[in-house]
Amino acid sequence: MKRILTAIDFSDVTDEVIHTATKLAQQFGARLRILHTELPHPVFLSYGIEVTAVQDDYAERLQQDARKLEMIQEHLAHCGVQAECSVLTGSTLLCILDQARSFAADLIVVGTHSHGTLRHLFLGSVREDLIARAPCPVLVVPRLKSVVEPAPAPEREAAEAMA
């Protein structure tokens, strides 16, 4: 395995996805390509909407995404992992499939999401479509549930205080 493609969306599962992809890249000496996708800029007919404000917000969001990816890339360099990062616009599924082919990815690493049953029913799952259409294996990283320690029982708390 020499090339790992990782798609992230800056959600709560992103850290786990990056961690998993980094560990795999280190273990196999693989190159890492990390991508984030945004939907294309909406086109408005000016019906009283300040179009330049919408365009400016969109451009700012793309710049913020690029800065986040730069920070990830710098962190990976410190970990000894060669990575390239990019923000792409378009369909998430099509961007990932295109990058998997052009990068000749040996593995695609993505995260899970829980958008709800109704949304999944109507919109489907990018993850499921990706698994069905990808030119290589897809590793789906689950979102780790936060670990919460139970509150100590009053008896144990009193015993610990006396010790």
GROMACS .gro file of N, CA and C in nm:
model
  489
    1MET      N    1   0.086  -0.117   0.000
    1MET     CA    2   0.000   0.000   0.000
    1MET      C    3   0.091   0.123   0.000
    2LYS      N    4   0.083   0.200  -0.107
    2LYS     CA    5   0.171   0.316  -0.122
    2LYS      C    6   0.097   0.449  -0.127
    3ARG      N    7  -0.034   0.444  -0.153
    3ARG     CA    8  -0.111   0.569  -0.166
    3ARG      C    9  -0.245   0.557  -0.096
    4ILE      N   10  -0.266   0.650  -0.002
    4ILE     CA   11  -0.390   0.651   0.076
    4ILE      C   12  -0.462   0.783   0.051
    5LEU      N   13  -0.586   0.774   0.009
    5LEU     CA   14  -0.670   0.892  -0.010
    5LEU      C   15  -0.762   0.904   0.110
    6THR      N   16  -0.768   1.023   0.166
    6THR     CA   17  -0.852   1.047   0.283
    6THR      C   18  -0.944   1.165   0.254
    7ALA      N   19  -1.073   1.146   0.273
    7ALA     CA   20  -1.170   1.253   0.254
    7ALA      C   21  -1.225   1.294   0.390
    8ILE      N   22  -1.219   1.424   0.418
    8ILE     CA   23  -1.267   1.474   0.546
    8ILE      C   24  -1.367   1.587   0.525
    9ASP      N   25  -1.448   1.612   0.628
    9ASP     CA   26  -1.547   1.719   0.619
    9ASP      C   27  -1.544   1.811   0.741
   10PHE      N   28  -1.441   1.800   0.822
   10PHE     CA   29  -1.424   1.882   0.943
   10PHE      C   30  -1.538   1.861   1.044
   11SER      N   31  -1.597   1.742   1.042
   11SER     CA   32  -1.699   1.709   1.142
   11SER      C   33  -1.631   1.648   1.264
   12ASP      N   34  -1.710   1.597   1.357
   12ASP     CA   35  -1.654   1.542   1.479
   12ASP      C   36  -1.579   1.411   1.459
   13VAL      N   37  -1.586   1.352   1.341
   13VAL     CA   38  -1.513   1.228   1.315
   13VAL      C   39  -1.379   1.255   1.245
   14THR      N   40  -1.354   1.378   1.206
   14THR     CA   41  -1.234   1.411   1.129
   14THR      C   42  -1.105   1.373   1.200
   15ASP      N   43  -1.095   1.400   1.328
   15ASP     CA   44  -0.972   1.367   1.401
   15ASP      C   45  -0.943   1.217   1.396
   16GLU      N   46  -1.046   1.134   1.412
   16GLU     CA   47  -1.026   0.990   1.406
   16GLU      C   48  -0.984   0.945   1.266
   17VAL      N   49  -1.043   1.007   1.164
   17VAL     CA   50  -1.008   0.972   1.026
   17VAL      C   51  -0.862   1.007   0.998
   18ILE      N   52  -0.821   1.129   1.036
   18ILE     CA   53  -0.683   1.171   1.014
   18ILE      C   54  -0.587   1.082   1.093
   19HIS      N   55  -0.621   1.051   1.217
   19HIS     CA   56  -0.535   0.966   1.300
   19HIS      C   57  -0.517   0.828   1.236
   20THR      N   58  -0.626   0.769   1.191
   20THR     CA   59  -0.621   0.636   1.129
   20THR      C   60  -0.538   0.639   1.001
   21ALA      N   61  -0.563   0.737   0.916
   21ALA     CA   62  -0.489   0.748   0.790
   21ALA      C   63  -0.340   0.772   0.816
   22THR      N   64  -0.309   0.852   0.916
   22THR     CA   65  -0.170   0.881   0.950
   22THR      C   66  -0.099   0.755   0.997
   23LYS      N   67  -0.163   0.679   1.085
   23LYS     CA   68  -0.103   0.555   1.135
   23LYS      C   69  -0.079   0.456   1.020
   24LEU      N   70  -0.173   0.445   0.930
   24LEU     CA   71  -0.156   0.356   0.815
   24LEU      C   72  -0.042   0.404   0.725
   25ALA      N   73  -0.037   0.534   0.700
   25ALA     CA   74   0.070   0.589   0.616
   25ALA      C   75   0.206   0.565   0.680
   26GLN      N   76   0.216   0.582   0.810
   26GLN     CA   77   0.342   0.557   0.880
   26GLN      C   78   0.379   0.409   0.873
   27GLN      N   79   0.283   0.323   0.895
   27GLN     CA   80   0.309   0.179   0.897
   27GLN      C   81   0.355   0.128   0.761
   28PHE      N   82   0.295   0.179   0.654
   28PHE     CA   83   0.326   0.128   0.520
   28PHE      C   84   0.420   0.220   0.441
   29GLY      N   85   0.459   0.332   0.498
   29GLY     CA   86   0.543   0.427   0.425
   29GLY      C   87   0.469   0.484   0.305
   30ALA      N   88   0.339   0.503   0.320
   30ALA     CA   89   0.254   0.547   0.209
   30ALA      C   90   0.244   0.698   0.202
   31ARG      N   91   0.218   0.747   0.081
   31ARG     CA   92   0.184   0.888   0.061
   31ARG      C   93   0.038   0.906   0.096
   32LEU      N   94   0.007   1.024   0.143
   32LEU     CA   95  -0.130   1.053   0.187
   32LEU      C   96  -0.182   1.173   0.110
   33ARG      N   97  -0.301   1.160   0.057
   33ARG     CA   98  -0.370   1.274  -0.006
   33ARG      C   99  -0.498   1.295   0.073
   34ILE      N  100  -0.513   1.417   0.125
   34ILE     CA  101  -0.631   1.451   0.204
   34ILE      C  102  -0.712   1.553   0.126
   35LEU      N  103  -0.840   1.527   0.113
   35LEU     CA  104  -0.924   1.623   0.042
   35LEU      C  105  -1.049   1.655   0.121
   36HIS      N  106  -1.095   1.774   0.096
   36HIS     CA  107  -1.220   1.823   0.153
   36HIS      C  108  -1.299   1.879   0.037
   37THR      N  109  -1.428   1.849   0.031
   37THR     CA  110  -1.510   1.900  -0.078
   37THR      C  111  -1.614   1.999  -0.028
   38GLU      N  112  -1.642   2.093  -0.110
   38GLU     CA  113  -1.751   2.189  -0.088
   38GLU      C  114  -1.841   2.183  -0.211
   39LEU      N  115  -1.967   2.203  -0.190
   39LEU     CA  116  -2.058   2.210  -0.304
   39LEU      C  117  -2.021   2.332  -0.388
   40PRO      N  118  -2.046   2.326  -0.518
   40PRO     CA  119  -2.014   2.442  -0.601
   40PRO      C  120  -2.088   2.567  -0.554
   41HIS      N  121  -2.031   2.680  -0.586
   41HIS     CA  122  -2.091   2.808  -0.549
   41HIS      C  123  -2.228   2.818  -0.614
   42PRO      N  124  -2.329   2.851  -0.537
   42PRO     CA  125  -2.463   2.867  -0.596
   42PRO      C  126  -2.467   2.990  -0.686
   43VAL      N  127  -2.543   2.978  -0.792
   43VAL     CA  128  -2.560   3.090  -0.884
   43VAL      C  129  -2.696   3.152  -0.855
   44PHE      N  130  -2.696   3.281  -0.830
   44PHE     CA  131  -2.819   3.351  -0.799
   44PHE      C  132  -2.854   3.449  -0.910
   45LEU      N  133  -2.981   3.457  -0.938
   45LEU     CA  134  -3.031   3.569  -1.015
   45LEU      C  135  -3.060   3.675  -0.910
   46SER      N  136  -3.027   3.794  -0.936
   46SER     CA  137  -3.038   3.897  -0.833
   46SER      C  138  -3.182   3.938  -0.810
   47TYR      N  139  -3.246   3.873  -0.715
   47TYR     CA  140  -3.381   3.907  -0.673
   47TYR      C  141  -3.375   3.980  -0.541
   48GLY      N  142  -3.297   4.083  -0.535
   48GLY     CA  143  -3.283   4.159  -0.413
   48GLY      C  144  -3.180   4.101  -0.318
   49ILE      N  145  -3.117   3.993  -0.357
   49ILE     CA  146  -3.012   3.933  -0.275
   49ILE      C  147  -2.880   3.999  -0.311
   50GLU      N  148  -2.806   4.035  -0.211
   50GLU     CA  149  -2.674   4.093  -0.235
   50GLU      C  150  -2.580   3.980  -0.274
   51VAL      N  151  -2.562   3.962  -0.404
   51VAL     CA  152  -2.487   3.849  -0.457
   51VAL      C  153  -2.341   3.855  -0.414
   52THR      N  154  -2.282   3.972  -0.410
   52THR     CA  155  -2.140   3.980  -0.373
   52THR      C  156  -2.118   3.933  -0.230
   53ALA      N  157  -2.213   3.957  -0.141
   53ALA     CA  158  -2.198   3.912  -0.003
   53ALA      C  159  -2.197   3.759   0.003
   54VAL      N  160  -2.283   3.696  -0.076
   54VAL     CA  161  -2.287   3.549  -0.081
   54VAL      C  162  -2.156   3.496  -0.138
   55GLN      N  163  -2.108   3.560  -0.244
   55GLN     CA  164  -1.982   3.518  -0.306
   55GLN      C  165  -1.866   3.534  -0.209
   56ASP      N  166  -1.865   3.644  -0.136
   56ASP     CA  167  -1.758   3.668  -0.038
   56ASP      C  168  -1.761   3.564   0.073
   57ASP      N  169  -1.881   3.530   0.122
   57ASP     CA  170  -1.893   3.428   0.226
   57ASP      C  171  -1.842   3.292   0.177
   58TYR      N  172  -1.876   3.259   0.054
   58TYR     CA  173  -1.832   3.133  -0.005
   58TYR      C  174  -1.680   3.130  -0.019
   59ALA      N  175  -1.624   3.238  -0.070
   59ALA     CA  176  -1.478   3.246  -0.086
   59ALA      C  177  -1.408   3.237   0.049
   60GLU      N  178  -1.464   3.302   0.150
   60GLU     CA  179  -1.405   3.297   0.284
   60GLU      C  180  -1.410   3.155   0.340
   61ARG      N  181  -1.521   3.084   0.318
   61ARG     CA  182  -1.531   2.946   0.365
   61ARG      C  183  -1.426   2.857   0.299
   62LEU      N  184  -1.404   2.876   0.169
   62LEU     CA  185  -1.301   2.798   0.100
   62LEU      C  186  -1.162   2.829   0.155
   63GLN      N  187  -1.136   2.956   0.185
   63GLN     CA  188  -1.007   2.994   0.242
   63GLN      C  189  -0.989   2.934   0.382
   64GLN      N  190  -1.094   2.934   0.462
   64GLN     CA  191  -1.086   2.873   0.596
   64GLN      C  192  -1.058   2.723   0.585
   65ASP      N  193  -1.125   2.658   0.491
   65ASP     CA  194  -1.101   2.515   0.470
   65ASP      C  195  -0.955   2.490   0.430
   66ALA      N  196  -0.904   2.573   0.341
   66ALA     CA  197  -0.764   2.559   0.297
   66ALA      C  198  -0.668   2.579   0.414
   67ARG      N  199  -0.696   2.676   0.501
   67ARG     CA  200  -0.610   2.698   0.618
   67ARG      C  201  -0.612   2.578   0.713
   68LYS      N  202  -0.730   2.521   0.733
   68LYS     CA  203  -0.740   2.402   0.819
   68LYS      C  204  -0.657   2.287   0.761
   69LEU      N  205  -0.666   2.270   0.630
   69LEU     CA  206  -0.589   2.163   0.566
   69LEU      C  207  -0.439   2.189   0.576
   70GLU      N  208  -0.398   2.315   0.565
   70GLU     CA  209  -0.256   2.348   0.580
   70GLU      C  210  -0.206   2.310   0.719
   71MET      N  211  -0.288   2.336   0.820
   71MET     CA  212  -0.250   2.299   0.958
   71MET      C  213  -0.236   2.147   0.972
   72ILE      N  214  -0.327   2.074   0.910
   72ILE     CA  215  -0.320   1.928   0.913
   72ILE      C  216  -0.194   1.881   0.842
   73GLN      N  217  -0.165   1.941   0.728
   73GLN     CA  218  -0.046   1.903   0.650
   73GLN      C  219   0.082   1.929   0.729
   74GLU      N  220   0.089   2.042   0.798
   74GLU     CA  221   0.206   2.072   0.881
   74GLU      C  222   0.221   1.970   0.994
   75HIS      N  223   0.110   1.934   1.056
   75HIS     CA  224   0.114   1.834   1.163
   75HIS      C  225   0.165   1.700   1.109
   76LEU      N  226   0.116   1.661   0.993
   76LEU     CA  227   0.158   1.534   0.935
   76LEU      C  228   0.307   1.535   0.900
   77ALA      N  229   0.356   1.649   0.852
   77ALA     CA  230   0.499   1.660   0.821
   77ALA      C  231   0.582   1.636   0.946
   78HIS      N  232   0.536   1.690   1.059
   78HIS     CA  233   0.606   1.667   1.186
   78HIS      C  234   0.601   1.520   1.228
   79CYS      N  235   0.498   1.449   1.181
   79CYS     CA  236   0.486   1.306   1.211
   79CYS      C  237   0.562   1.220   1.110
   80GLY      N  238   0.627   1.285   1.013
   80GLY     CA  239   0.703   1.213   0.913
   80GLY      C  240   0.619   1.155   0.801
   81VAL      N  241   0.500   1.208   0.780
   81VAL     CA  242   0.412   1.159   0.675
   81VAL      C  243   0.404   1.261   0.563
   82GLN      N  244   0.435   1.215   0.442
   82GLN     CA  245   0.425   1.302   0.325
   82GLN      C  246   0.278   1.310   0.284
   83ALA      N  247   0.224   1.431   0.284
   83ALA     CA  248   0.082   1.448   0.253
   83ALA      C  249   0.062   1.568   0.163
   84GLU      N  250  -0.036   1.557   0.079
   84GLU     CA  251  -0.082   1.672   0.001
   84GLU      C  252  -0.229   1.690   0.031
   85CYS      N  253  -0.271   1.814   0.040
   85CYS     CA  254  -0.408   1.844   0.080
   85CYS      C  255  -0.471   1.938  -0.022
   86SER      N  256  -0.601   1.922  -0.043
   86SER     CA  257  -0.669   2.014  -0.133
   86SER      C  258  -0.817   2.025  -0.100
   87VAL      N  259  -0.872   2.141  -0.134
   87VAL     CA  260  -1.015   2.167  -0.124
   87VAL      C  261  -1.068   2.162  -0.267
   88LEU      N  262  -1.168   2.078  -0.289
   88LEU     CA  263  -1.228   2.065  -0.421
   88LEU      C  264  -1.373   2.107  -0.415
   89THR      N  265  -1.424   2.157  -0.525
   89THR     CA  266  -1.566   2.191  -0.531
   89THR      C  267  -1.636   2.093  -0.625
   90GLY      N  268  -1.752   2.048  -0.581
   90GLY     CA  269  -1.829   1.955  -0.661
   90GLY      C  270  -1.896   1.852  -0.572
   91SER      N  271  -1.952   1.753  -0.636
   91SER     CA  272  -2.015   1.642  -0.565
   91SER      C  273  -1.909   1.568  -0.484
   92THR      N  274  -1.937   1.546  -0.357
   92THR     CA  275  -1.841   1.477  -0.271
   92THR      C  276  -1.805   1.341  -0.329
   93LEU      N  277  -1.904   1.264  -0.367
   93LEU     CA  278  -1.880   1.130  -0.421
   93LEU      C  279  -1.794   1.136  -0.547
   94LEU      N  280  -1.832   1.222  -0.641
   94LEU     CA  281  -1.758   1.228  -0.767
   94LEU      C  282  -1.616   1.279  -0.747
   95CYS      N  283  -1.597   1.374  -0.656
   95CYS     CA  284  -1.462   1.424  -0.627
   95CYS      C  285  -1.375   1.313  -0.569
   96ILE      N  286  -1.429   1.236  -0.476
   96ILE     CA  287  -1.351   1.128  -0.415
   96ILE      C  288  -1.317   1.022  -0.519
   97LEU      N  289  -1.415   0.983  -0.600
   97LEU     CA  290  -1.389   0.882  -0.703
   97LEU      C  291  -1.285   0.930  -0.803
   98ASP      N  292  -1.296   1.056  -0.846
   98ASP     CA  293  -1.199   1.112  -0.941
   98ASP      C  294  -1.059   1.114  -0.881
   99GLN      N  295  -1.048   1.158  -0.756
   99GLN     CA  296  -0.917   1.164  -0.690
   99GLN      C  297  -0.861   1.024  -0.666
  100ALA      N  298  -0.946   0.929  -0.634
  100ALA     CA  299  -0.899   0.791  -0.614
  100ALA      C  300  -0.836   0.737  -0.741
  101ARG      N  301  -0.896   0.768  -0.854
  101ARG     CA  302  -0.842   0.720  -0.981
  101ARG      C  303  -0.715   0.796  -1.021
  102SER      N  304  -0.720   0.928  -1.014
  102SER     CA  305  -0.603   1.007  -1.058
  102SER      C  306  -0.483   0.988  -0.966
  103PHE      N  307  -0.505   0.963  -0.839
  103PHE     CA  308  -0.398   0.942  -0.741
  103PHE      C  309  -0.354   0.795  -0.739
  104ALA      N  310  -0.430   0.709  -0.807
  104ALA     CA  311  -0.407   0.564  -0.805
  104ALA      C  312  -0.405   0.514  -0.660
  105ALA      N  313  -0.507   0.553  -0.586
  105ALA     CA  314  -0.515   0.520  -0.443
  105ALA      C  315  -0.526   0.369  -0.423
  106ASP      N  316  -0.454   0.322  -0.322
  106ASP     CA  317  -0.463   0.182  -0.282
  106ASP      C  318  -0.569   0.162  -0.175
  107LEU      N  319  -0.607   0.273  -0.109
  107LEU     CA  320  -0.705   0.269  -0.002
  107LEU      C  321  -0.768   0.407   0.011
  108ILE      N  322  -0.897   0.409   0.041
  108ILE     CA  323  -0.968   0.534   0.071
  108ILE      C  324  -1.013   0.525   0.216
  109VAL      N  325  -0.985   0.631   0.292
  109VAL     CA  326  -1.025   0.636   0.433
  109VAL      C  327  -1.126   0.749   0.450
  110VAL      N  328  -1.244   0.715   0.501
  110VAL     CA  329  -1.350   0.814   0.526
  110VAL      C  330  -1.410   0.788   0.663
  111GLY      N  331  -1.488   0.883   0.710
  111GLY     CA  332  -1.555   0.869   0.839
  111GLY      C  333  -1.702   0.837   0.823
  112THR      N  334  -1.764   0.801   0.934
  112THR     CA  335  -1.908   0.774   0.936
  112THR      C  336  -1.982   0.900   0.979
  113HIS      N  337  -2.108   0.901   0.951
  113HIS     CA  338  -2.194   1.011   0.993
  113HIS      C  339  -2.327   0.954   1.035
  114SER      N  340  -2.393   1.023   1.122
  114SER     CA  341  -2.529   0.983   1.160
  114SER      C  342  -2.620   1.101   1.134
  115HIS      N  343  -2.671   1.107   1.012
  115HIS     CA  344  -2.757   1.219   0.973
  115HIS      C  345  -2.904   1.192   1.001
  116GLY      N  346  -2.937   1.074   1.048
  116GLY     CA  347  -3.076   1.042   1.075
  116GLY      C  348  -3.135   0.954   0.967
  117THR      N  349  -3.231   0.875   1.006
  117THR     CA  350  -3.291   0.777   0.916
  117THR      C  351  -3.365   0.842   0.801
  118LEU      N  352  -3.440   0.947   0.827
  118LEU     CA  353  -3.519   1.010   0.722
  118LEU      C  354  -3.430   1.071   0.615
  119ARG      N  355  -3.328   1.143   0.656
  119ARG     CA  356  -3.237   1.202   0.557
  119ARG      C  357  -3.168   1.092   0.477
  120HIS      N  358  -3.126   0.985   0.545
  120HIS     CA  359  -3.060   0.875   0.476
  120HIS      C  360  -3.155   0.811   0.375
  121LEU      N  361  -3.283   0.797   0.411
  121LEU     CA  362  -3.382   0.737   0.324
  121LEU      C  363  -3.397   0.816   0.195
  122PHE      N  364  -3.401   0.950   0.205
  122PHE     CA  365  -3.423   1.033   0.087
  122PHE      C  366  -3.295   1.065   0.012
  123LEU      N  367  -3.186   1.086   0.082
  123LEU     CA  368  -3.063   1.130   0.016
  123LEU      C  369  -2.962   1.019  -0.005
  124GLY      N  370  -2.980   0.907   0.063
  124GLY     CA  371  -2.883   0.800   0.050
  124GLY      C  372  -2.757   0.833   0.127
  125SER      N  373  -2.655   0.757   0.102
  125SER     CA  374  -2.531   0.773   0.175
  125SER      C  375  -2.415   0.781   0.078
  126VAL      N  376  -2.337   0.887   0.088
  126VAL     CA  377  -2.216   0.899   0.007
  126VAL      C  378  -2.126   0.779   0.036
  127ARG      N  379  -2.117   0.742   0.162
  127ARG     CA  380  -2.031   0.631   0.203
  127ARG      C  381  -2.072   0.502   0.132
  128GLU      N  382  -2.201   0.471   0.129
  128GLU     CA  383  -2.247   0.348   0.064
  128GLU      C  384  -2.219   0.351  -0.085
  129ASP      N  385  -2.246   0.464  -0.150
  129ASP     CA  386  -2.218   0.477  -0.293
  129ASP      C  387  -2.068   0.466  -0.320
  130LEU      N  388  -1.988   0.524  -0.232
  130LEU     CA  389  -1.843   0.518  -0.248
  130LEU      C  390  -1.794   0.374  -0.238
  131ILE      N  391  -1.841   0.301  -0.140
  131ILE     CA  392  -1.801   0.161  -0.124
  131ILE      C  393  -1.837   0.081  -0.249
  132ALA      N  394  -1.954   0.108  -0.305
  132ALA     CA  395  -2.001   0.035  -0.423
  132ALA      C  396  -1.922   0.070  -0.549
  133ARG      N  397  -1.874   0.194  -0.560
  133ARG     CA  398  -1.814   0.240  -0.686
  133ARG      C  399  -1.664   0.265  -0.681
  134ALA      N  400  -1.603   0.257  -0.566
  134ALA     CA  401  -1.460   0.290  -0.552
  134ALA      C  402  -1.372   0.189  -0.626
  135PRO      N  403  -1.261   0.239  -0.683
  135PRO     CA  404  -1.168   0.150  -0.754
  135PRO      C  405  -1.072   0.076  -0.660
  136CYS      N  406  -1.087   0.095  -0.529
  136CYS     CA  407  -0.999   0.032  -0.431
  136CYS      C  408  -1.078   0.012  -0.301
  137PRO      N  409  -1.020  -0.058  -0.205
  137PRO     CA  410  -1.091  -0.075  -0.077
  137PRO      C  411  -1.118   0.058  -0.007
  138VAL      N  412  -1.227   0.061   0.070
  138VAL     CA  413  -1.266   0.180   0.147
  138VAL      C  414  -1.269   0.140   0.294
  139LEU      N  415  -1.196   0.215   0.375
  139LEU     CA  416  -1.196   0.195   0.520
  139LEU      C  417  -1.284   0.304   0.581
  140VAL      N  418  -1.389   0.263   0.651
  140VAL     CA  419  -1.480   0.357   0.715
  140VAL      C  420  -1.447   0.363   0.863
  141VAL      N  421  -1.407   0.481   0.908
  141VAL     CA  422  -1.367   0.502   1.047
  141VAL      C  423  -1.488   0.549   1.126
  142PRO      N  424  -1.525   0.476   1.232
  142PRO     CA  425  -1.641   0.517   1.311
  142PRO      C  426  -1.608   0.635   1.400
  143ARG      N  427  -1.710   0.709   1.432
  143ARG     CA  428  -1.696   0.819   1.529
  143ARG      C  429  -1.687   0.756   1.666
  144LEU      N  430  -1.583   0.791   1.739
  144LEU     CA  431  -1.568   0.738   1.874
  144LEU      C  432  -1.662   0.811   1.967
  145LYS      N  433  -1.732   0.736   2.046
  145LYS     CA  434  -1.818   0.798   2.147
  145LYS      C  435  -1.728   0.846   2.259
  146SER      N  436  -1.759   0.960   2.314
  146SER     CA  437  -1.677   1.011   2.422
  146SER      C  438  -1.693   0.920   2.544
  147VAL      N  439  -1.583   0.897   2.609
  147VAL     CA  440  -1.583   0.811   2.727
  147VAL      C  441  -1.607   0.897   2.849
  148VAL      N  442  -1.708   0.861   2.924
  148VAL     CA  443  -1.742   0.935   3.045
  148VAL      C  444  -1.728   0.839   3.162
  149GLU      N  445  -1.646   0.877   3.258
  149GLU     CA  446  -1.631   0.793   3.376
  149GLU      C  447  -1.753   0.811   3.464
  150PRO      N  448  -1.803   0.698   3.519
  150PRO     CA  449  -1.919   0.711   3.607
  150PRO      C  450  -1.880   0.787   3.734
  151ALA      N  451  -1.975   0.858   3.785
  151ALA     CA  452  -1.951   0.930   3.911
  151ALA      C  453  -1.926   0.827   4.020
  152PRO      N  454  -1.829   0.853   4.108
  152PRO     CA  455  -1.800   0.755   4.213
  152PRO      C  456  -1.918   0.741   4.309
  153ALA      N  457  -1.934   0.618   4.355
  153ALA     CA  458  -2.039   0.591   4.454
  153ALA      C  459  -2.002   0.663   4.583
  154PRO      N  460  -2.101   0.709   4.658
  154PRO     CA  461  -2.071   0.782   4.781
  154PRO      C  462  -1.982   0.704   4.877
  155GLU      N  463  -2.002   0.570   4.884
  155GLU     CA  464  -1.920   0.490   4.975
  155GLU      C  465  -1.774   0.490   4.931
  156ARG      N  466  -1.751   0.473   4.803
  156ARG     CA  467  -1.615   0.470   4.751
  156ARG      C  468  -1.549   0.606   4.767
  157GLU      N  469  -1.625   0.712   4.743
  157GLU     CA  470  -1.573   0.847   4.758
  157GLU      C  471  -1.528   0.872   4.902
  158ALA      N  472  -1.608   0.827   4.998
  158ALA     CA  473  -1.573   0.845   5.140
  158ALA      C  474  -1.450   0.763   5.176
  159ALA      N  475  -1.441   0.640   5.123
  159ALA     CA  476  -1.326   0.555   5.151
  159ALA      C  477  -1.199   0.615   5.092
  160GLU      N  478  -1.209   0.672   4.972
  160GLU     CA  479  -1.092   0.734   4.909
  160GLU      C  480  -1.049   0.858   4.985
  161ALA      N  481  -1.143   0.931   5.040
  161ALA     CA  482  -1.111   1.051   5.117
  161ALA      C  483  -1.039   1.016   5.246
  162MET      N  484  -1.073   0.901   5.304
  162MET     CA  485  -1.011   0.860   5.431
  162MET      C  486  -0.873   0.799   5.408
  163ALA      N  487  -0.846   0.752   5.288
  163ALA     CA  488  -0.718   0.683   5.261
  163ALA      C  489  -0.602   0.778   5.252
   0.00000   0.00000   0.00000
